[in-house]
Short mmCIF file of C-alpha atoms in Angstrom, two decimals:
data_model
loop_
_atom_site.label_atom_id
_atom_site.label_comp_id
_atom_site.label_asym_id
_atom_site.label_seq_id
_atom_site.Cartn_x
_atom_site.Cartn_y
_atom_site.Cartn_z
CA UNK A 1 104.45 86.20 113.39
CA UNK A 2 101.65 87.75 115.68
CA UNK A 3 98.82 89.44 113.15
CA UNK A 4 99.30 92.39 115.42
CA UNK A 5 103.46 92.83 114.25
CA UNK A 6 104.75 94.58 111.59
CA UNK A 7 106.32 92.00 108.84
CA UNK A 8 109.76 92.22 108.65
CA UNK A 9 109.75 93.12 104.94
CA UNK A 10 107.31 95.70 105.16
CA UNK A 11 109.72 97.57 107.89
CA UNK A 12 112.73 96.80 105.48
CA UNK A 13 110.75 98.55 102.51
CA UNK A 14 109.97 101.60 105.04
CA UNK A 15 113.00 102.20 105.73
CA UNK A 16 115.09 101.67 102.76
CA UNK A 17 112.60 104.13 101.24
CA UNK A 18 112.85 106.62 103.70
CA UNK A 19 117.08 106.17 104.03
CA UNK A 20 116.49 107.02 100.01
CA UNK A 21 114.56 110.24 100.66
CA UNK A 22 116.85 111.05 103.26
CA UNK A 23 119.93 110.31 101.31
CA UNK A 24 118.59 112.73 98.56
CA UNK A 25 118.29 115.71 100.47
CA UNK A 26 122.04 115.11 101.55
CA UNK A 27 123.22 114.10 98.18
CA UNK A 28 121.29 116.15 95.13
CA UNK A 29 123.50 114.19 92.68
CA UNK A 30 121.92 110.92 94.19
CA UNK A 31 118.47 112.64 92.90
CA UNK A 32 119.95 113.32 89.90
CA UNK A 33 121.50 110.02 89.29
CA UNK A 34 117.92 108.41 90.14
CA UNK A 35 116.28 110.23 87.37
CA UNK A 36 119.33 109.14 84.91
CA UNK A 37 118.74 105.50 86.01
CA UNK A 38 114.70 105.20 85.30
CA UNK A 39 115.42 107.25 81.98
CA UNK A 40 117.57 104.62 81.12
CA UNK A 41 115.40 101.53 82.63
CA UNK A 42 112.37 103.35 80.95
CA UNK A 43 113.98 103.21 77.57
CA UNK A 44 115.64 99.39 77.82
CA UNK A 45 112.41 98.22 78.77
CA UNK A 46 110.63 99.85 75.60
CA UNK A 47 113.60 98.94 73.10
CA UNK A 48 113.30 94.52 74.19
CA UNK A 49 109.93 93.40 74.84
CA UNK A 50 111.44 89.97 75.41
CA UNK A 51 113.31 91.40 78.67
CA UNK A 52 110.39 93.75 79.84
CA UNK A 53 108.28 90.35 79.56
CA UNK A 54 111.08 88.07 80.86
CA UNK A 55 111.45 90.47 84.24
CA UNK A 56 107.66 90.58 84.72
CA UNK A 57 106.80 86.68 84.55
CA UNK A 58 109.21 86.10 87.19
CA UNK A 59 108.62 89.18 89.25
CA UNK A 60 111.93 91.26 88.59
CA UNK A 61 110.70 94.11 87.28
CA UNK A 62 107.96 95.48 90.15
CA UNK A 63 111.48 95.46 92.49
CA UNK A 64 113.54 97.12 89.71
CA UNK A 65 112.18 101.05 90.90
CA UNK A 66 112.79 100.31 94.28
CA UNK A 67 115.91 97.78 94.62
CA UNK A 68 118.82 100.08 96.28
CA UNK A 69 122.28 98.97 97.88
CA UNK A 70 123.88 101.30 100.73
CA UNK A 71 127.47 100.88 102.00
CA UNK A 72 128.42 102.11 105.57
CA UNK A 73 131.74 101.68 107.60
CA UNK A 74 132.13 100.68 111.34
CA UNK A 75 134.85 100.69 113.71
CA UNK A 76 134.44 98.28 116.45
CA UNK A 77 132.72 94.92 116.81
CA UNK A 78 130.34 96.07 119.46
CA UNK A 79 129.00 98.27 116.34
CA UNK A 80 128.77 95.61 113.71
CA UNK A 81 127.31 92.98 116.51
CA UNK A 82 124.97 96.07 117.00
CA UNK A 83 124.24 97.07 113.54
CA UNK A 84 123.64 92.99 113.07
CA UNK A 85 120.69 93.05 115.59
CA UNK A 86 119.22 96.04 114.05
CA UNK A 87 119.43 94.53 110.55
CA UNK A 88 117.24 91.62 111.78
CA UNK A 89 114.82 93.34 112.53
CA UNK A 90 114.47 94.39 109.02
CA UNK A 91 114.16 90.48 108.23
CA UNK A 92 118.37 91.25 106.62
CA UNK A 93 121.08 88.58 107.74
CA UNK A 94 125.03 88.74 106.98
CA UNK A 95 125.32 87.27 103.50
CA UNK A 96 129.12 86.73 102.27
CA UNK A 97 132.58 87.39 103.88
CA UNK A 98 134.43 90.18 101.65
CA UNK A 99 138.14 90.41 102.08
CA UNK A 100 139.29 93.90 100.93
CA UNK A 101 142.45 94.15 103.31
CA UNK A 102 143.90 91.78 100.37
CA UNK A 103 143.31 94.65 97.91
CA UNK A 104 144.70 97.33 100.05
CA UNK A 105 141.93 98.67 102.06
CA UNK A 106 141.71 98.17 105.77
CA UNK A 107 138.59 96.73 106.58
CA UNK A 108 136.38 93.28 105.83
CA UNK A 109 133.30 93.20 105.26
CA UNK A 110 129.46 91.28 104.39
CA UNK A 111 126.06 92.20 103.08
CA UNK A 112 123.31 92.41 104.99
CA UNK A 113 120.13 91.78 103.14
CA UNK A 114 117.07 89.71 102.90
CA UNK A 115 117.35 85.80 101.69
CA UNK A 116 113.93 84.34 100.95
CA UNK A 117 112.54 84.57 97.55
CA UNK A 118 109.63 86.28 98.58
CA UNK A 119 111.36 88.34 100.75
CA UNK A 120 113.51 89.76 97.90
CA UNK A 121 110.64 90.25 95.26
CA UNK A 122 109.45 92.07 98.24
CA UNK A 123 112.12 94.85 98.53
CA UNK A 124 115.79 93.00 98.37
CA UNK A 125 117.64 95.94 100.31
CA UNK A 126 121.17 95.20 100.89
CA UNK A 127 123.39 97.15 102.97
CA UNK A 128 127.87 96.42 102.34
CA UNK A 129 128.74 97.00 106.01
CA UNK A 130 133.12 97.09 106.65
CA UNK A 131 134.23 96.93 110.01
CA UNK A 132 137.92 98.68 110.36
CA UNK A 133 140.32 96.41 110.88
CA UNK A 134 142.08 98.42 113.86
CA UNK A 135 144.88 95.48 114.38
CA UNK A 136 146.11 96.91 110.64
CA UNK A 137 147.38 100.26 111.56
CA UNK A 138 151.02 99.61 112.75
CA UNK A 139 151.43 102.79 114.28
CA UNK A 140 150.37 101.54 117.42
CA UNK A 141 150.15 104.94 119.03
CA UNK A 142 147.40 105.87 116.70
CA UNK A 143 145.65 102.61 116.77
CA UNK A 144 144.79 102.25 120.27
CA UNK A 145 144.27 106.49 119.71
CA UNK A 146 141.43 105.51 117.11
CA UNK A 147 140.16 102.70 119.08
CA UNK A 148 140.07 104.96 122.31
CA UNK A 149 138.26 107.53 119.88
CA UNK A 150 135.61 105.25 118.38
CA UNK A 151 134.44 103.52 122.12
CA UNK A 152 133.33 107.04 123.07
CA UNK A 153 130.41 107.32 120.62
CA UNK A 154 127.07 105.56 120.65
CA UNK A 155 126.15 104.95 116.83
CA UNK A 156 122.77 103.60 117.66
CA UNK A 157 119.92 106.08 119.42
CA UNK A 158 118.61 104.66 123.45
CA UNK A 159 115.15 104.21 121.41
CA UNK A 160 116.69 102.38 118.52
CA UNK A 161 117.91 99.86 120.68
CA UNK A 162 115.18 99.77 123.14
CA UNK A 163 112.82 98.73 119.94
CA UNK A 164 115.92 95.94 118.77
CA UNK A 165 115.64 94.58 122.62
CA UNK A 166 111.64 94.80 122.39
CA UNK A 167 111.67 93.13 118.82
CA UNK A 168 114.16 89.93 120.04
CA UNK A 169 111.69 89.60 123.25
CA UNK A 170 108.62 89.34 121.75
CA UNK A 171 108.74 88.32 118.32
CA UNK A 172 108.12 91.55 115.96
CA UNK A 173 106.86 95.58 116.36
CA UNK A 174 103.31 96.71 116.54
CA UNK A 175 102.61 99.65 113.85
CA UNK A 176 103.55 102.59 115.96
CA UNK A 177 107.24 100.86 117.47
CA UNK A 178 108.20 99.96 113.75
CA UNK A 179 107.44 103.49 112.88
CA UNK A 180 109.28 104.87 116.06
CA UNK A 181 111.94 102.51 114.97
CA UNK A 182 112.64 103.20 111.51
CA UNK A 183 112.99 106.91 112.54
CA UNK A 184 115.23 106.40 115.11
CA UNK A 185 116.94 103.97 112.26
CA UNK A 186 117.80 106.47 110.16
CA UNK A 187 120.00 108.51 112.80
CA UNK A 188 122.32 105.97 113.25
CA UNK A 189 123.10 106.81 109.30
CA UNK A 190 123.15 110.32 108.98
CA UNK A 191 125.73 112.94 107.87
CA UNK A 192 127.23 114.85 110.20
CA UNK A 193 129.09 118.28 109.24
CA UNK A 194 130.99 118.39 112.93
CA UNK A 195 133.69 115.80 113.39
CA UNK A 196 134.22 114.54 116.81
CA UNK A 197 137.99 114.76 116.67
CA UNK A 198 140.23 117.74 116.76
CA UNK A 199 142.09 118.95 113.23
CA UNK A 200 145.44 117.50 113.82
CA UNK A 201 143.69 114.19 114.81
CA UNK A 202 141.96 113.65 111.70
CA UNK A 203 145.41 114.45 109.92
CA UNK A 204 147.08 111.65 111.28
CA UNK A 205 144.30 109.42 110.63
CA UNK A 206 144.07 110.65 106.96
CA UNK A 207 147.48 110.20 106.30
CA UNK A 208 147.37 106.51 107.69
CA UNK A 209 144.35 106.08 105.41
CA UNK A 210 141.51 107.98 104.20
CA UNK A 211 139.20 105.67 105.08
CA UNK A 212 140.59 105.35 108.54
CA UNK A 213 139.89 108.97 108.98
CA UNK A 214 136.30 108.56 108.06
CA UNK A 215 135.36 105.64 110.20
CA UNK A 216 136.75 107.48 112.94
CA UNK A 217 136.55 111.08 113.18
CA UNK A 218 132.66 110.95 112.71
CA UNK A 219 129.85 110.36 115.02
CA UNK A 220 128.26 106.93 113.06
CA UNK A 221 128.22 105.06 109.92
CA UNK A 222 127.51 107.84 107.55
CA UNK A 223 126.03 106.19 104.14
CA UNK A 224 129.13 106.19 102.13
CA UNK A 225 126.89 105.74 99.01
CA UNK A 226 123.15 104.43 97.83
CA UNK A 227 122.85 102.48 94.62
CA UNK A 228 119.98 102.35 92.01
CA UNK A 229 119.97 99.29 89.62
CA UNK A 230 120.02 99.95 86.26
CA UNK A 231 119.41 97.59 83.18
CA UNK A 232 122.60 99.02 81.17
CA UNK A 233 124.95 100.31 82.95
CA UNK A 234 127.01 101.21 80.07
CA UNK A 235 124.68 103.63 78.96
CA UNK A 236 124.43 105.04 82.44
CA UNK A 237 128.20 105.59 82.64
CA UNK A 238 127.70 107.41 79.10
CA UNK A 239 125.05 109.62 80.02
CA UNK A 240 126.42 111.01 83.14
CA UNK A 241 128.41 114.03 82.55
CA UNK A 242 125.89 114.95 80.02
CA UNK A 243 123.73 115.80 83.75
CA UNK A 244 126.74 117.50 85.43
CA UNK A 245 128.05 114.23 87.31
CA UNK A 246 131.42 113.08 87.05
CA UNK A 247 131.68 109.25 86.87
CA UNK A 248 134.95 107.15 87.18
CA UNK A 249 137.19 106.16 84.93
CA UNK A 250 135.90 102.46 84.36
CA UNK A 251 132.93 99.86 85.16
CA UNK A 252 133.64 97.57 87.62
CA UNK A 253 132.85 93.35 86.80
CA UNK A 254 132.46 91.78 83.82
CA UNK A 255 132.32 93.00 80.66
CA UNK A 256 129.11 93.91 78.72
CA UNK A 257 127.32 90.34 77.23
CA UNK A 258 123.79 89.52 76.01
CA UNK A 259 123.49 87.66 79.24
CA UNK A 260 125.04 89.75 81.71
CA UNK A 261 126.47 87.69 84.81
CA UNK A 262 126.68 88.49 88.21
CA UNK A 263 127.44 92.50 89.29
CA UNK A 264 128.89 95.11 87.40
CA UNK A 265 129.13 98.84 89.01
CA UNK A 266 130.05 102.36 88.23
CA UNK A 267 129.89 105.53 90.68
CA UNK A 268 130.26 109.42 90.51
CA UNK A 269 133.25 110.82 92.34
CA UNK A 270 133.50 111.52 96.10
CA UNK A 271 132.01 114.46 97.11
CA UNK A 272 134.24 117.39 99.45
CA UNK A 273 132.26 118.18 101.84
CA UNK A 274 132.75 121.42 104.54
CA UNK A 275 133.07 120.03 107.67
CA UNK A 276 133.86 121.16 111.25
CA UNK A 277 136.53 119.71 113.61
CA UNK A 278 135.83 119.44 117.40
CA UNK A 279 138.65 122.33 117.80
CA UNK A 280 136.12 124.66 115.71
CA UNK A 281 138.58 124.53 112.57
CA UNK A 282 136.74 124.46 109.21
CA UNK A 283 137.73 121.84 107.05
CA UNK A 284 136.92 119.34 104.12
CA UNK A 285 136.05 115.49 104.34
CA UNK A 286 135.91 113.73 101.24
CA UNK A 287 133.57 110.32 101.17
CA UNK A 288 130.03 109.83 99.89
CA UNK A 289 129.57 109.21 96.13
CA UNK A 290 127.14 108.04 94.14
CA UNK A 291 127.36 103.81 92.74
CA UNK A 292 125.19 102.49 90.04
CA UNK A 293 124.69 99.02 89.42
CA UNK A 294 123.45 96.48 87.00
CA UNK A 295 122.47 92.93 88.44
CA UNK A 296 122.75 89.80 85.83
CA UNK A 297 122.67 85.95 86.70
CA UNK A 298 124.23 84.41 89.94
CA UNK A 299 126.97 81.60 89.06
CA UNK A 300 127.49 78.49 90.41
CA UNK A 301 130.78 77.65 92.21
CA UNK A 302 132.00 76.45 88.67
CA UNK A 303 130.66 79.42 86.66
CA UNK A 304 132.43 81.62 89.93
CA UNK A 305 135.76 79.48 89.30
CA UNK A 306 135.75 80.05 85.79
CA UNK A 307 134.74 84.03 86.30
CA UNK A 308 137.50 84.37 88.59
CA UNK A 309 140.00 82.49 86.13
CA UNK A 310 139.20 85.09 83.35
CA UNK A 311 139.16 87.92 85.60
CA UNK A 312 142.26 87.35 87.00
CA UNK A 313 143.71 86.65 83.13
CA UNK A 314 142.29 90.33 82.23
CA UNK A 315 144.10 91.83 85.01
CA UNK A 316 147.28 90.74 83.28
CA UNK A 317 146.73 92.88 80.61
CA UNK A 318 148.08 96.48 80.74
CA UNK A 319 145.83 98.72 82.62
CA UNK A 320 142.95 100.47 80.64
CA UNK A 321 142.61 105.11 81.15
CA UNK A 322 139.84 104.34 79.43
CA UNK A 323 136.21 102.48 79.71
CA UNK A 324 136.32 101.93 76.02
CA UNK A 325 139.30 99.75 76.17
CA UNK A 326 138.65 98.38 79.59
CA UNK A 327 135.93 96.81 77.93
CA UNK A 328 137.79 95.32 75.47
CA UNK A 329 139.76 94.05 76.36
CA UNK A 330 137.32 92.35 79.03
CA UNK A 331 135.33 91.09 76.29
CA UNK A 332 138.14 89.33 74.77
CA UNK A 333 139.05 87.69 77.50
CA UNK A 334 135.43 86.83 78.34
CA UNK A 335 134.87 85.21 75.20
CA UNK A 336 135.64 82.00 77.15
CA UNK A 337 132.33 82.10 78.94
CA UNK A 338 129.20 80.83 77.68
CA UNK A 339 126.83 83.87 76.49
CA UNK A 340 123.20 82.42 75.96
CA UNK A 341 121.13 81.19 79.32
CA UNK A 342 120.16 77.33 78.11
CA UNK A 343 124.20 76.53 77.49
CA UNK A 344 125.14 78.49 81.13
CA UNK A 345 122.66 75.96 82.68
CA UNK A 346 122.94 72.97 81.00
CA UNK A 347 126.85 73.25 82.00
CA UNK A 348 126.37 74.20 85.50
CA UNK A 349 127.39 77.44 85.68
CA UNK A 350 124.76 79.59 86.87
CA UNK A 351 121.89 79.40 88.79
CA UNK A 352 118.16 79.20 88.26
CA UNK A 353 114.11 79.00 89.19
CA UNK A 354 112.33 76.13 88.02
CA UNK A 355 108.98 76.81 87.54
CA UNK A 356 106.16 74.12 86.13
CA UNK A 357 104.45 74.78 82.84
CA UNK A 358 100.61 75.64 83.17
CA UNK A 359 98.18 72.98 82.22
CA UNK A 360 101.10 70.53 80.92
CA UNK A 361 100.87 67.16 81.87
CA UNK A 362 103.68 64.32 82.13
CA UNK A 363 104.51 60.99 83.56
CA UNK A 364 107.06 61.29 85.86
CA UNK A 365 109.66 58.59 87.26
CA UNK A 366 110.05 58.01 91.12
CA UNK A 367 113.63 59.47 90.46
CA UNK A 368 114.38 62.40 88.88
CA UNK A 369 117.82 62.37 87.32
CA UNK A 370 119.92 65.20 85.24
CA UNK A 371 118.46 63.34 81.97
CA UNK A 372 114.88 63.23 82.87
CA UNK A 373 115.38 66.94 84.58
CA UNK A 374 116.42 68.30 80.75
CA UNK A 375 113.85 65.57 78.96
CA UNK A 376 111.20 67.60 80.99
CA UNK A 377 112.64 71.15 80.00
CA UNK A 378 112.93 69.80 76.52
CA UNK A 379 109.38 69.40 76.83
CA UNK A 380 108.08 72.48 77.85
CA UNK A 381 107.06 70.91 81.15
CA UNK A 382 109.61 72.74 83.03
CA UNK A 383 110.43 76.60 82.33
CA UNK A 384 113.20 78.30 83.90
CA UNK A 385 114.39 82.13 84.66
CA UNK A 386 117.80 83.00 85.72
CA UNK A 387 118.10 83.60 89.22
CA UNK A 388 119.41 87.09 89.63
CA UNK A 389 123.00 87.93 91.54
CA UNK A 390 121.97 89.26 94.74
CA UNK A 391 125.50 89.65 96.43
CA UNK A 392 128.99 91.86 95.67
CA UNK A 393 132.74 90.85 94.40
CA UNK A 394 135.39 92.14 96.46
CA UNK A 395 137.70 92.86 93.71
CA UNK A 396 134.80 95.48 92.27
CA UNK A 397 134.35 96.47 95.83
CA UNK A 398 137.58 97.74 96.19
CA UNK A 399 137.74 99.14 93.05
CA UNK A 400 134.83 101.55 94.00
CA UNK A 401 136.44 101.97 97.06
CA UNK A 402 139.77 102.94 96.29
CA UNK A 403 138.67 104.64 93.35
CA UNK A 404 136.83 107.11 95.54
CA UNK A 405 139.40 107.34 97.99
CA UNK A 406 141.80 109.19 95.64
CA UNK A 407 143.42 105.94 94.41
CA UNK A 408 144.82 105.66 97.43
CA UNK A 409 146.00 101.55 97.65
CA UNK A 410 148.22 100.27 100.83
CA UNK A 411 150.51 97.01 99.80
CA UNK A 412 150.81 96.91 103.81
CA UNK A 413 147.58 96.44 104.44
CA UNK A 414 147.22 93.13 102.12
CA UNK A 415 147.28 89.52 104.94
CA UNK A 416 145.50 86.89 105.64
CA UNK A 417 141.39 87.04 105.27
CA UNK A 418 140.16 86.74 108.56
CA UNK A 419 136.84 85.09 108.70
CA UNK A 420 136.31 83.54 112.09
CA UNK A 421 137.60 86.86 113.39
CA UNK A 422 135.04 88.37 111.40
CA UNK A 423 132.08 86.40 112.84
CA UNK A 424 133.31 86.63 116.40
CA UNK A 425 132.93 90.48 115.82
CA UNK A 426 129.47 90.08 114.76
CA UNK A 427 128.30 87.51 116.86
CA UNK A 428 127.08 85.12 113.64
CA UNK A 429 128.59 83.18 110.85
CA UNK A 430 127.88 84.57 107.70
CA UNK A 431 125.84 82.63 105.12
CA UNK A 432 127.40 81.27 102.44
CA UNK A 433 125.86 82.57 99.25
CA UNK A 434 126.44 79.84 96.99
CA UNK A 435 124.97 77.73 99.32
CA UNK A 436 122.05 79.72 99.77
CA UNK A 437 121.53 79.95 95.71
CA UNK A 438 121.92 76.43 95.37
CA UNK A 439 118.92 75.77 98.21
CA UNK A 440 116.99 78.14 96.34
CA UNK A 441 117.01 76.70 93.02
CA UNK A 442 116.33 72.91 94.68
CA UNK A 443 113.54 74.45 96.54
CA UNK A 444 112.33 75.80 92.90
CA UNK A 445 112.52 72.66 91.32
CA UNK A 446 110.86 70.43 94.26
CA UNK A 447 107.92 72.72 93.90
CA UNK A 448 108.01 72.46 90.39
CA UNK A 449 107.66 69.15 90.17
CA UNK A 450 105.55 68.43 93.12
CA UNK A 451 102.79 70.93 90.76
CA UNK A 452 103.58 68.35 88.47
CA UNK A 453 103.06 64.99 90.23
CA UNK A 454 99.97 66.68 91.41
CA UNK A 455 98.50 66.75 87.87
CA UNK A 456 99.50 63.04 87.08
#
């Protein structure tokens, strides 16, 4: 990139930082819940010295304080093809394809987010981004209503795409365009009070779905929540009413394990919110909440197969009203997998960086096999960190979703996933996350050893 551009990672840190502030003032609770979070960071970090140290050597813990995922919703392609261009810009691409019409919510979804290694220690903003599935609603009446609804609005500012256009055509934004453009940025995901559609509109949406009825009736992809990771998530979802928020009923994922795997998420309740309908009608809309996360090791496709096995095993069970017992009767069930790092990589099942020891020498073979590979982290030659889960699990997804949606779960709306459809809308395939972990850790261990070879 020209010296004179912005880097992509510094505009993505801008602006996640300023959708934060912004978010705050709209959301006090999201203020509140921040504090709660680095309380409870603060105090992990000074009960284990072996984590603190572990998320310093390999650069986890300068992102911790500033890692955030937001989740917006979008109507038509043209939007998500739209929001997709603007993303880039931010040096985020369309990680995963997330299914949640299967689990009763009407729309399907991917992450956008940053997927270079220095890139994430950077600032690894993520934003979930749904597109309604429109061809869902079988009242056809009100689905071509909705769709004639949503091709009226303009969800990203004449500037904010003027600066896109100006980024594609020459390769990056001076200083004063990526300020202009994270500004203009942020409008696209602002709350709104006045709805663009009439009282009796947004009814009929609602009673299709409530999430219908906020895609629609509004004038852009509102941030339907911002998320703070946390290091223990159980004692987030603990402490929470004891600062006036209201969380729901159960954590999301896996269960709680000395090393935790993949995603696990709580939130606060939706918020009702006084709103306006375009007939001047006061009214309430009920969306935005507050999500809390905790981040553990990314798992291979085996470790995801076995995950997914145990999962779906849990789900057997009776249904938990409780966390206590949700968590359980998780752990129970979860005994099955592996809890220590060495015997989750040895097997295959997660993911990791390879890094090479300092001042260690060894004689290396012209091949390097899966023997010599643990010979040399038997050694000491080779150290390795867990790679940390950067992406979401659409059965959690939907949980947060439907749990802030009043529970509200449509049998109608379960069908096929649609991928291709998916990446025609948004005019790129998505990247395939395992994949992309897998190139990672090779990329980890070539360097590794090339530091290596270079001392022999």
């Amino acid at each position: 990139m020209d010296a004179a551009y912005v880097s992509a990672d510094d505009i993505r840190d801008h602006f996640s930082k300023a959708m934060s502030a912004m978010y705050q003032q709209e959301v006090p609770q999201y203020g509140t819940l921040l504090s709660l979070v680095e309380r409870v960071n603060r105090d992990v970090l000074a009960d284990d010295a072996d984590l603190a140290r572990s998320l310093e050597a390999s650069d986890e813990l300068a992102r911790l304080s500033v890692e955030r995922h937001g989740a917006i919703r979008v109507g038509l392609p043209e939007e998500l093809a739209l929001l997709r261009r603007m993303f880039a810009v931010m040096g985020m691409y369309p990680v995963g394809y997330y299914d949640l019409a299967a689990a009763g919510v009407p729309v399907h979804s991917t992450a956008f987010r940053p997927v270079d290694d220095d890139a994430l220690r950077r600032n690894p903003f993520r934003v979930f981004t749904s597109l309604l599935r429109l061809e869902l609603i079988e009242n056809a009446a009100l689905r071509e209503q909705a769709r004639e609804i949503l091709s009226h609005r303009e969800i990203v500012t004449p500037e904010a795409q003027a600066l896109i256009a100006r980024c594609e055509a020459q390769g990056g934004l001076n200083a004063a365009d990526a300020e202009a453009f994270v500004q203009a940025a942020l409008d696209t995901f602002r709350w709104h009070h006045d709805a663009t559609v009439d009282r009796a509109t947004y009814d009929r949406l609602h009673q299709e779905h409530r999430l219908i009825a906020d895609v629609v009736s509004f004038y852009g992809p509102h941030i339907n929540h911002l998320t703070p990771r946390t290091l223990d998530i159980d004692a987030v979802q603990q402490q929470m009413p004891s600062v006036g928020i209201d969380p729901k009923a159960v954590i999301e994922g896996p269960p709680r394990r000395r090393c935790p795997i993949l995603l696990r998420q709580t939130s606060f309740k939706a918020l009702e919110e006084t709103i306006t309908f375009a007939d001047s009608v006061a009214g309430h809309h009920t969306a935005r909440f507050g999500e809390i996360e905790q981040r553990g090791v990314a798992l291979t496709q085996k470790g995801r197969a076995l995950y997914d096995q145990l999962l779906a095993q849990s789900r057997q069970l009776p249904a938990a009203q409780d966390n206590a017992t949700h968590q359980a009767q998780l752990a129970e069930v979860f005994q099955a997998f592996p809890d220590d790092l060495e015997t989750l990589r040895r097997e295959g099942l997660a993911f990791f960086h390879y890094y090479a020891a300092p001042d260690v020498k060894v004689s290396l073979p012209e091949h390097i096999d899966a023997e010599t590979l643990e010979a040399l982290v038997d050694q000491g030659a080779l150290f390795c960190q867990p790679m940390i889960y950067e992406d979401f699990l659409p059965v959690s997804a939907a949980g947060i979703f439907q749990s802030n949606l009043g529970g509200e779960e449509r049998d109608e709306y379960a069908s096929q996933a649609n991928q291709a459809q998916f990446e025609h809308d948004l005019g790129a395939d998505v990247i395939d996350e395992i994949a992309l972990y897998a190139s990672r850790e090779q990329a980890s261990l070539d360097a590794a050893l090339a530091v290596l070879k270079g001392r022999c």
